[in-house]
Short mmCIF file of C-alpha atoms in Angstrom, two decimals:
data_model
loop_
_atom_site.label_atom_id
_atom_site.label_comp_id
_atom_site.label_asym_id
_atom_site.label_seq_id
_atom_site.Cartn_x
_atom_site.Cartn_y
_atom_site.Cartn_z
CA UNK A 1 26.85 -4.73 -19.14
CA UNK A 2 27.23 -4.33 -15.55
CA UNK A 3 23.25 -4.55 -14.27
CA UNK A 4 23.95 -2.84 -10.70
CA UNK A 5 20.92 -2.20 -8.36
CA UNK A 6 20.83 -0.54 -4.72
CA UNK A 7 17.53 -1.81 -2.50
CA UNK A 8 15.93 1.94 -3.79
CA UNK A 9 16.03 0.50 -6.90
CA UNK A 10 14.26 -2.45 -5.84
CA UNK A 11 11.71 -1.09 -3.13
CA UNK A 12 9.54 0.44 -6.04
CA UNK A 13 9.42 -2.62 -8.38
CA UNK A 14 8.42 -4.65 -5.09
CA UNK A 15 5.36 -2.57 -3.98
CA UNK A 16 3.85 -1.59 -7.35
CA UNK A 17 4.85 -4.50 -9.82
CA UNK A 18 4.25 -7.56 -8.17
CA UNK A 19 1.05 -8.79 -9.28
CA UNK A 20 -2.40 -8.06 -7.46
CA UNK A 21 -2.46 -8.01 -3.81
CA UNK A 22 -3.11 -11.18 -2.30
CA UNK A 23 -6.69 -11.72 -1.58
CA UNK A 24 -8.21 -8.45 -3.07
CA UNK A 25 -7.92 -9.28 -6.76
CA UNK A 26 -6.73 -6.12 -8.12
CA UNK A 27 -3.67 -4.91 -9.69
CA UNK A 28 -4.29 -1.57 -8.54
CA UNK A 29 -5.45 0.49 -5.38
CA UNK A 30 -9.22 1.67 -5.85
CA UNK A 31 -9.74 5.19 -6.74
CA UNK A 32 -9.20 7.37 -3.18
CA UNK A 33 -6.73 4.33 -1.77
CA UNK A 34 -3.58 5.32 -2.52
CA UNK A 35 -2.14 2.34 -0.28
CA UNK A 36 -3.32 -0.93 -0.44
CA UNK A 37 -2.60 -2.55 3.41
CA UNK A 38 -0.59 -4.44 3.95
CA UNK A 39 1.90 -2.17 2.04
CA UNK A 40 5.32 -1.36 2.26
CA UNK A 41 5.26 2.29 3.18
CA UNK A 42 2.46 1.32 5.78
CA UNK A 43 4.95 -1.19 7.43
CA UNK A 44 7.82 -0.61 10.33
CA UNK A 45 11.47 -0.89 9.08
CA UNK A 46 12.13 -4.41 10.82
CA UNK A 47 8.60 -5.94 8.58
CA UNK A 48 10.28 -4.10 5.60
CA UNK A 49 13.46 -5.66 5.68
CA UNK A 50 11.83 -8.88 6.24
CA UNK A 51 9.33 -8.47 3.16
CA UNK A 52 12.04 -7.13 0.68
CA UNK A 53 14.10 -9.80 2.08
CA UNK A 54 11.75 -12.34 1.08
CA UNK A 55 10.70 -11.25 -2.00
CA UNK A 56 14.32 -10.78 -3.15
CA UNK A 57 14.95 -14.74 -1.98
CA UNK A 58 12.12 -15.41 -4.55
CA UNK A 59 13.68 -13.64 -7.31
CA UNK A 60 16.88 -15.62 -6.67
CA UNK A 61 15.83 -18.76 -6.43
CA UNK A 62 13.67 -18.30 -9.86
CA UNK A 63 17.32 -17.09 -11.09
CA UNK A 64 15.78 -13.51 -12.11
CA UNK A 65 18.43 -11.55 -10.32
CA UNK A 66 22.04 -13.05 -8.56
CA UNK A 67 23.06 -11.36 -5.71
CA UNK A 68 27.23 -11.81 -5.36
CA UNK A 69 27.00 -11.11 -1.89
CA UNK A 70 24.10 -12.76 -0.15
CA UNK A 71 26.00 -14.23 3.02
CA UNK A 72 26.99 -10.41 3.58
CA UNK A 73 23.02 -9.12 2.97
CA UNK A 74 21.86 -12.05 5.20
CA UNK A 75 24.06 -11.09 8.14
CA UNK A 76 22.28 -7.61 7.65
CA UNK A 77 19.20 -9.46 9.03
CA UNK A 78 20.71 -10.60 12.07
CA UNK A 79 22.07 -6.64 13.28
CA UNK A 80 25.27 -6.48 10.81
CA UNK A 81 26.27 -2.98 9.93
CA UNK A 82 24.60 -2.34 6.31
CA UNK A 83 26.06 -3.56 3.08
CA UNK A 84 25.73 -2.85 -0.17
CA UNK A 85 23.94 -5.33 -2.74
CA UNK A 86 26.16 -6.69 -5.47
CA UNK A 87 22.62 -7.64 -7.51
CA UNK A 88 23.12 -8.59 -11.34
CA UNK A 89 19.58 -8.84 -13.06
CA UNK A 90 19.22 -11.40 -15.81
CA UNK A 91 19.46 -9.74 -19.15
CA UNK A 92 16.09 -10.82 -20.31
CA UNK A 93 14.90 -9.44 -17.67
CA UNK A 94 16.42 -5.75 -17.51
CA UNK A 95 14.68 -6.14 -21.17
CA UNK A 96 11.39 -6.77 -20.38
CA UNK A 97 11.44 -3.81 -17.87
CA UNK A 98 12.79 -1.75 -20.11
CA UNK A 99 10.41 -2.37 -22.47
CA UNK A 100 7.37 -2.66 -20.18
CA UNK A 101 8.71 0.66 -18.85
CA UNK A 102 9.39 2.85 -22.11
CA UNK A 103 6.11 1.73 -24.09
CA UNK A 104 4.40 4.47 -26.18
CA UNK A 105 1.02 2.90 -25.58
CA UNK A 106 -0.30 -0.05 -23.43
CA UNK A 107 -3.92 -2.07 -23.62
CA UNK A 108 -4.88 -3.75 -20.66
CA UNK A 109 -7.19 -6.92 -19.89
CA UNK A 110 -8.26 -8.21 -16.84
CA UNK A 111 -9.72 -11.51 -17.10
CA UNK A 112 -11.93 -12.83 -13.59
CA UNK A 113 -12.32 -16.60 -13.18
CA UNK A 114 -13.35 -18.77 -9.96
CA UNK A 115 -9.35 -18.57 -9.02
CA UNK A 116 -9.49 -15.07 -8.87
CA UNK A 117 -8.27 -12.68 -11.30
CA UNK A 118 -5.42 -12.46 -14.29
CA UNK A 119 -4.01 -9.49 -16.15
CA UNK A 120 -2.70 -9.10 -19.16
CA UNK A 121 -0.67 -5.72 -20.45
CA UNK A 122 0.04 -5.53 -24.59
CA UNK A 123 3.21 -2.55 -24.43
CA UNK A 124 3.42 -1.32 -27.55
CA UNK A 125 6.53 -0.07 -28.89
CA UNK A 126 5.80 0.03 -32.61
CA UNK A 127 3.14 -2.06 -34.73
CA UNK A 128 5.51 -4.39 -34.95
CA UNK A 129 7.49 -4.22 -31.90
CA UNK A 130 4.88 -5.70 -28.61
CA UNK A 131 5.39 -6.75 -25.02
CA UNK A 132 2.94 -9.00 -24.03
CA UNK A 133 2.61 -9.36 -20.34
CA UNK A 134 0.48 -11.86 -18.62
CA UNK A 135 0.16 -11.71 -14.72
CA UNK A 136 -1.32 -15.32 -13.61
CA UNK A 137 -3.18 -15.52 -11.07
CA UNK A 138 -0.61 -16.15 -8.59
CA UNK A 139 0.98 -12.89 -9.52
CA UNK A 140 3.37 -14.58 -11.76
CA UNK A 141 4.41 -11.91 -14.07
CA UNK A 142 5.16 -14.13 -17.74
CA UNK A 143 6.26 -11.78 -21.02
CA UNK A 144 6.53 -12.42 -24.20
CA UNK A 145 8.20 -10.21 -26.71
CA UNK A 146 5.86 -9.74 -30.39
CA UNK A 147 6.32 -8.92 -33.58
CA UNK A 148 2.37 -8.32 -34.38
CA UNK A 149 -0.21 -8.78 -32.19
CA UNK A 150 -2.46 -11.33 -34.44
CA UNK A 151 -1.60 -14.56 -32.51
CA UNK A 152 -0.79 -12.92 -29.47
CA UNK A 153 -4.36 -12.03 -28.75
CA UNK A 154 -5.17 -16.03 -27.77
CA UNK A 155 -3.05 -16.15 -25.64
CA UNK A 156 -4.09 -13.48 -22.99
#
C-alpha cells in the first residue's frame, strides 16, 4: 500500500494532534480561543517551514514516517526550488489514525499531576473493537488497540 502524503496532509496533524501545548496543559484551545499562540497559522512562512521541519525530523528519527527524499526536502530549507515529499507512514501508524479518526464514539480523561497534565482518549469502534490512546505528559501520543475495555481502564 503506497502511504503517500503532501505537507497539507501533514500541516493539520501537526497543529491539532500533537499533544497539549507546551506549558499551558491543555489539549485544547479554551472556549473563545480558537488559536492557541504560538500556533502555526499565527506564524510567518519562514517559522513554519522551520516548525514542520522539525517536527517532521522527530517523526523520522522515532521511525513513524520515512521520507525517500530528505536530502532534496532539506535543500528546500536553504532556498531550493520546492519539492515534493516522498513520505511513507509506518503501517501501524496509518492504523491508529485511521482508527482514532473513524471512531463512532470516544471517552476522554484528563488526568493532572505535579508534571503537568496526561490524556487519555478510549475510540470506540465496536464493544469489542477499542483504541486506547494515552498522551504522556510530554505529548507522547502511545495507542493501544482493545478488544474490551475491562483491563484497559488501569492503564489510563
Amino acid at each position: 500500500m503506497d502511504m503517500r502524503n503532501t505537507p497539507s496532509d501533514v500541516e493539520p496533524l501537526l497543529s491539532q494532534h500533537d499533544g497539549p501545548a507546551r506549558g499551558t496543559g491543555r489539549l485544547y484551545p479554551p472556549p473563545g480561543q480558537e488559536n492557541p499562540k504560538p500556533h502555526l497559522s499565527a506564524m510567518d512562512s519562514q517559522q513554519r517551514e522551520w516548525v514542520l521541519a522539525t517536527a517532521l525530523r522527530s517523526l523520522v528519527s522515532r521511525e513513524a514516517v520515512e521520507i525517500r527524499n530528505i536530502e532534496e526536502l532539506n535543500a528546500v530549507l536553504y532556498g531550493a526550488p520546492e519539492a515534493q515529499v516522498d513520505m511513507h507512514v509506518r503501517v501501524e501508524i496509518d492504523l491508529a489514525l485511521t482508527l482514532r479518526r473513524t471512531a463512532d464514539r470516544a471517552l476522554a480523561i484528563k488526568q493532572q499531576s505535579a508534571v503537568g497534565s496526561a490524556f487519555g482518549y478510549v475510540h470506540i469502534h465496536a464493544t469489542d473493537l477499542l483504541l486506547v490512546e494515552r498522551i504522556t505528559t510530554g505529548g507522547m501520543h502511545l495507542f493501544t488497540l482493545a478488544g474490551n475495555l475491562a483491563g484497559q481502564a488501569r492503564g489510563l
